[in-house]
PDB file of C-alpha atoms in Angstrom:
ATOM      1  CA  UNK A   1      15.507   2.819 -20.288  1.00 87.00           C
ATOM      2  CA  UNK A   2      16.252   0.597 -17.291  1.00 92.00           C
ATOM      3  CA  UNK A   3      13.680  -0.653 -14.813  1.00 95.00           C
ATOM      4  CA  UNK A   4      13.817   1.482 -11.664  1.00 97.00           C
ATOM      5  CA  UNK A   5      12.920   0.757  -8.062  1.00 96.00           C
ATOM      6  CA  UNK A   6       9.506   2.466  -8.360  1.00 97.00           C
ATOM      7  CA  UNK A   7       6.043   1.154  -9.194  1.00 96.00           C
ATOM      8  CA  UNK A   8       5.174   1.024 -12.922  1.00 94.00           C
ATOM      9  CA  UNK A   9       3.704   4.295 -14.236  1.00 96.00           C
ATOM     10  CA  UNK A  10       2.126   5.368 -17.517  1.00 95.00           C
ATOM     11  CA  UNK A  11       4.246   7.922 -19.387  1.00 97.00           C
ATOM     12  CA  UNK A  12       3.721   9.803 -22.644  1.00 96.00           C
ATOM     13  CA  UNK A  13       6.596   9.751 -25.115  1.00 96.00           C
ATOM     14  CA  UNK A  14       7.298  11.356 -28.440  1.00 96.00           C
ATOM     15  CA  UNK A  15      10.144  11.078 -30.870  1.00 94.00           C
ATOM     16  CA  UNK A  16      11.560  13.820 -33.070  1.00 89.00           C
ATOM     17  CA  UNK A  17      14.951  14.468 -34.651  1.00 87.00           C
ATOM     18  CA  UNK A  18      16.163  11.049 -33.435  1.00 90.00           C
ATOM     19  CA  UNK A  19      15.499  12.019 -29.805  1.00 93.00           C
ATOM     20  CA  UNK A  20      12.897  10.532 -27.488  1.00 96.00           C
ATOM     21  CA  UNK A  21      11.112  12.912 -25.125  1.00 97.00           C
ATOM     22  CA  UNK A  22       8.939  12.235 -22.099  1.00 97.00           C
ATOM     23  CA  UNK A  23       6.010  14.411 -21.015  1.00 97.00           C
ATOM     24  CA  UNK A  24       6.553  16.230 -17.719  1.00 97.00           C
ATOM     25  CA  UNK A  25       3.163  16.717 -16.076  1.00 96.00           C
ATOM     26  CA  UNK A  26       4.499  19.515 -13.845  1.00 96.00           C
ATOM     27  CA  UNK A  27       6.265  21.571 -16.519  1.00 95.00           C
ATOM     28  CA  UNK A  28       3.479  20.654 -18.996  1.00 96.00           C
ATOM     29  CA  UNK A  29       5.883  19.915 -21.843  1.00 96.00           C
ATOM     30  CA  UNK A  30       7.992  17.187 -23.394  1.00 96.00           C
ATOM     31  CA  UNK A  31      11.557  16.920 -22.077  1.00 96.00           C
ATOM     32  CA  UNK A  32      14.407  15.045 -23.785  1.00 96.00           C
ATOM     33  CA  UNK A  33      14.624  11.644 -22.143  1.00 97.00           C
ATOM     34  CA  UNK A  34      17.987  11.268 -20.417  1.00 96.00           C
ATOM     35  CA  UNK A  35      18.780   8.707 -17.709  1.00 96.00           C
ATOM     36  CA  UNK A  36      18.396  11.427 -15.027  1.00 96.00           C
ATOM     37  CA  UNK A  37      15.081  12.597 -16.528  1.00 97.00           C
ATOM     38  CA  UNK A  38      13.847   8.987 -16.428  1.00 98.00           C
ATOM     39  CA  UNK A  39      14.511   8.958 -12.657  1.00 97.00           C
ATOM     40  CA  UNK A  40      13.020  12.452 -12.210  1.00 97.00           C
ATOM     41  CA  UNK A  41       9.766  11.524 -13.967  1.00 97.00           C
ATOM     42  CA  UNK A  42       9.406   8.328 -11.943  1.00 98.00           C
ATOM     43  CA  UNK A  43       9.949  10.367  -8.779  1.00 98.00           C
ATOM     44  CA  UNK A  44       7.319  12.928  -9.801  1.00 98.00           C
ATOM     45  CA  UNK A  45       4.789  10.163 -10.436  1.00 98.00           C
ATOM     46  CA  UNK A  46       5.708   8.431  -7.171  1.00 98.00           C
ATOM     47  CA  UNK A  47       5.190  11.634  -5.170  1.00 98.00           C
ATOM     48  CA  UNK A  48       1.846  12.393  -6.840  1.00 97.00           C
ATOM     49  CA  UNK A  49       0.320   8.947  -7.318  1.00 97.00           C
ATOM     50  CA  UNK A  50       1.679   7.037  -4.315  1.00 97.00           C
ATOM     51  CA  UNK A  51       2.428   9.711  -1.719  1.00 97.00           C
ATOM     52  CA  UNK A  52      -0.509  11.967  -2.767  1.00 97.00           C
ATOM     53  CA  UNK A  53       1.460  15.238  -2.945  1.00 97.00           C
ATOM     54  CA  UNK A  54      -0.546  17.823  -4.949  1.00 97.00           C
ATOM     55  CA  UNK A  55       0.839  18.764  -8.357  1.00 96.00           C
ATOM     56  CA  UNK A  56      -0.069  22.384  -7.591  1.00 96.00           C
ATOM     57  CA  UNK A  57       2.551  22.483  -4.790  1.00 97.00           C
ATOM     58  CA  UNK A  58       5.315  20.939  -6.896  1.00 97.00           C
ATOM     59  CA  UNK A  59       8.104  22.592  -8.893  1.00 94.00           C
ATOM     60  CA  UNK A  60      10.572  20.806 -11.188  1.00 94.00           C
ATOM     61  CA  UNK A  61      14.015  21.927 -12.435  1.00 87.00           C
ATOM     62  CA  UNK A  62      14.088  25.556 -11.345  1.00 82.00           C
ATOM     63  CA  UNK A  63      17.056  27.853 -10.894  1.00 79.00           C
ATOM     64  CA  UNK A  64      18.117  28.932  -7.399  1.00 78.00           C
ATOM     65  CA  UNK A  65      20.953  31.194  -6.270  1.00 76.00           C
ATOM     66  CA  UNK A  66      23.290  29.832  -3.610  1.00 72.00           C
ATOM     67  CA  UNK A  67      26.206  32.060  -2.567  1.00 75.00           C
ATOM     68  CA  UNK A  68      26.023  33.957  -5.885  1.00 79.00           C
ATOM     69  CA  UNK A  69      26.085  30.682  -7.857  1.00 78.00           C
ATOM     70  CA  UNK A  70      23.223  29.588 -10.069  1.00 81.00           C
ATOM     71  CA  UNK A  71      22.131  26.041  -9.275  1.00 78.00           C
ATOM     72  CA  UNK A  72      19.191  23.975 -10.478  1.00 82.00           C
ATOM     73  CA  UNK A  73      17.186  21.759  -8.160  1.00 85.00           C
ATOM     74  CA  UNK A  74      15.303  18.699  -9.385  1.00 92.00           C
ATOM     75  CA  UNK A  75      12.011  18.720  -7.442  1.00 96.00           C
ATOM     76  CA  UNK A  76      10.605  20.894  -4.670  1.00 95.00           C
ATOM     77  CA  UNK A  77       7.298  20.464  -2.893  1.00 97.00           C
ATOM     78  CA  UNK A  78       5.929  23.473  -1.063  1.00 96.00           C
ATOM     79  CA  UNK A  79       3.688  23.660   1.963  1.00 96.00           C
ATOM     80  CA  UNK A  80       0.464  25.631   1.383  1.00 95.00           C
ATOM     81  CA  UNK A  81       2.052  28.573   3.296  1.00 96.00           C
ATOM     82  CA  UNK A  82       4.902  28.767   0.745  1.00 93.00           C
ATOM     83  CA  UNK A  83       7.600  27.214   2.920  1.00 94.00           C
ATOM     84  CA  UNK A  84       9.407  24.199   1.499  1.00 94.00           C
ATOM     85  CA  UNK A  85       8.287  20.760   2.605  1.00 96.00           C
ATOM     86  CA  UNK A  86      10.602  18.572   0.476  1.00 96.00           C
ATOM     87  CA  UNK A  87      13.640  18.882  -1.780  1.00 95.00           C
ATOM     88  CA  UNK A  88      14.438  15.959  -4.072  1.00 96.00           C
ATOM     89  CA  UNK A  89      17.787  15.390  -5.764  1.00 95.00           C
ATOM     90  CA  UNK A  90      17.639  12.941  -8.684  1.00 96.00           C
ATOM     91  CA  UNK A  91      20.625  11.224 -10.234  1.00 96.00           C
ATOM     92  CA  UNK A  92      20.937   8.806 -13.126  1.00 96.00           C
ATOM     93  CA  UNK A  93      20.605   5.156 -12.137  1.00 96.00           C
ATOM     94  CA  UNK A  94      24.314   4.730 -12.953  1.00 96.00           C
ATOM     95  CA  UNK A  95      25.406   7.413 -10.451  1.00 95.00           C
ATOM     96  CA  UNK A  96      26.318   6.134  -6.992  1.00 95.00           C
ATOM     97  CA  UNK A  97      24.781   8.023  -4.072  1.00 95.00           C
ATOM     98  CA  UNK A  98      27.874   9.299  -2.259  1.00 93.00           C
ATOM     99  CA  UNK A  99      28.669  11.844   0.430  1.00 90.00           C
ATOM    100  CA  UNK A 100      29.194  14.337  -2.398  1.00 91.00           C
ATOM    101  CA  UNK A 101      25.524  13.950  -3.418  1.00 90.00           C
ATOM    102  CA  UNK A 102      24.398  14.459   0.191  1.00 87.00           C
ATOM    103  CA  UNK A 103      26.644  17.543   0.374  1.00 85.00           C
ATOM    104  CA  UNK A 104      25.020  18.920  -2.788  1.00 84.00           C
ATOM    105  CA  UNK A 105      21.477  18.689  -1.411  1.00 88.00           C
ATOM    106  CA  UNK A 106      22.689  20.008   1.967  1.00 84.00           C
ATOM    107  CA  UNK A 107      24.111  23.111   0.222  1.00 81.00           C
ATOM    108  CA  UNK A 108      20.784  23.660  -1.541  1.00 84.00           C
ATOM    109  CA  UNK A 109      18.965  23.205   1.728  1.00 88.00           C
ATOM    110  CA  UNK A 110      21.044  25.896   3.470  1.00 81.00           C
ATOM    111  CA  UNK A 111      19.159  28.373   1.293  1.00 81.00           C
ATOM    112  CA  UNK A 112      15.826  26.548   1.011  1.00 88.00           C
ATOM    113  CA  UNK A 113      15.240  25.180   4.554  1.00 91.00           C
ATOM    114  CA  UNK A 114      13.120  22.155   3.639  1.00 95.00           C
ATOM    115  CA  UNK A 115      11.547  19.918   6.254  1.00 95.00           C
ATOM    116  CA  UNK A 116      12.467  16.735   4.323  1.00 96.00           C
ATOM    117  CA  UNK A 117      15.166  15.719   1.839  1.00 95.00           C
ATOM    118  CA  UNK A 118      15.038  12.876  -0.672  1.00 97.00           C
ATOM    119  CA  UNK A 119      17.928  11.607  -2.765  1.00 97.00           C
ATOM    120  CA  UNK A 120      17.378   8.968  -5.437  1.00 97.00           C
ATOM    121  CA  UNK A 121      19.128   7.390  -8.375  1.00 97.00           C
ATOM    122  CA  UNK A 122      15.992   5.397  -9.160  1.00 97.00           C
ATOM    123  CA  UNK A 123      17.453   2.289  -7.553  1.00 97.00           C
ATOM    124  CA  UNK A 124      18.356   3.534  -4.072  1.00 97.00           C
ATOM    125  CA  UNK A 125      16.246   6.138  -2.249  1.00 97.00           C
ATOM    126  CA  UNK A 126      17.323   8.041   0.875  1.00 96.00           C
ATOM    127  CA  UNK A 127      15.011  10.166   3.009  1.00 96.00           C
ATOM    128  CA  UNK A 128      15.928  12.591   5.787  1.00 94.00           C
ATOM    129  CA  UNK A 129      13.946  14.763   8.164  1.00 95.00           C
ATOM    130  CA  UNK A 130      15.659  17.999   9.178  1.00 92.00           C
ATOM    131  CA  UNK A 131      16.015  19.130  12.788  1.00 89.00           C
ATOM    132  CA  UNK A 132      17.128  22.753  12.575  1.00 87.00           C
ATOM    133  CA  UNK A 133      17.007  23.328  16.330  1.00 87.00           C
ATOM    134  CA  UNK A 134      19.671  20.668  16.934  1.00 85.00           C
ATOM    135  CA  UNK A 135      21.377  21.175  13.549  1.00 79.00           C
ATOM    136  CA  UNK A 136      21.029  17.551  12.491  1.00 82.00           C
ATOM    137  CA  UNK A 137      18.953  15.240  10.353  1.00 86.00           C
ATOM    138  CA  UNK A 138      17.414  11.834  10.845  1.00 91.00           C
ATOM    139  CA  UNK A 139      17.238   9.157   8.160  1.00 93.00           C
ATOM    140  CA  UNK A 140      13.743   7.815   7.537  1.00 96.00           C
ATOM    141  CA  UNK A 141      12.514   4.593   5.906  1.00 95.00           C
ATOM    142  CA  UNK A 142      10.224   6.688   3.667  1.00 94.00           C
ATOM    143  CA  UNK A 143       8.833  10.183   3.422  1.00 93.00           C
ATOM    144  CA  UNK A 144       5.390  10.695   4.909  1.00 93.00           C
ATOM    145  CA  UNK A 145       2.296  10.691   2.748  1.00 95.00           C
ATOM    146  CA  UNK A 146       0.845  14.139   2.124  1.00 93.00           C
TER     147      UNK A 146
END
């Protein structure tokens, strides 16, 4: 797997049936290692180890309903009161971050109402803070530490 624009982390791997899997510490199971999963696992470790977000407030790859469509988000971090602090959209390192990707996370956020958004392909990271009162968002250099 390619080197990503994250610090180096320790991962657990296993191989079976000619497939390599990586251990997801949030889902507590091995997941087939795809390029997008490689980015997702780096992001999870970054949020926990560097930004100090608690694992107990994190969800990975869950189904949500948006306008009667089933969608799957990558990572959500909750506030202790149950509201959503952060939504993260992960793409493979070969996927360019385009307006279409921003539109995707914006559609998810219409239903979820997060305070912050993060989009990453492992190489480029974008962070936004939502301003619902003025119906806009502001790009940030980084997301705040927990």
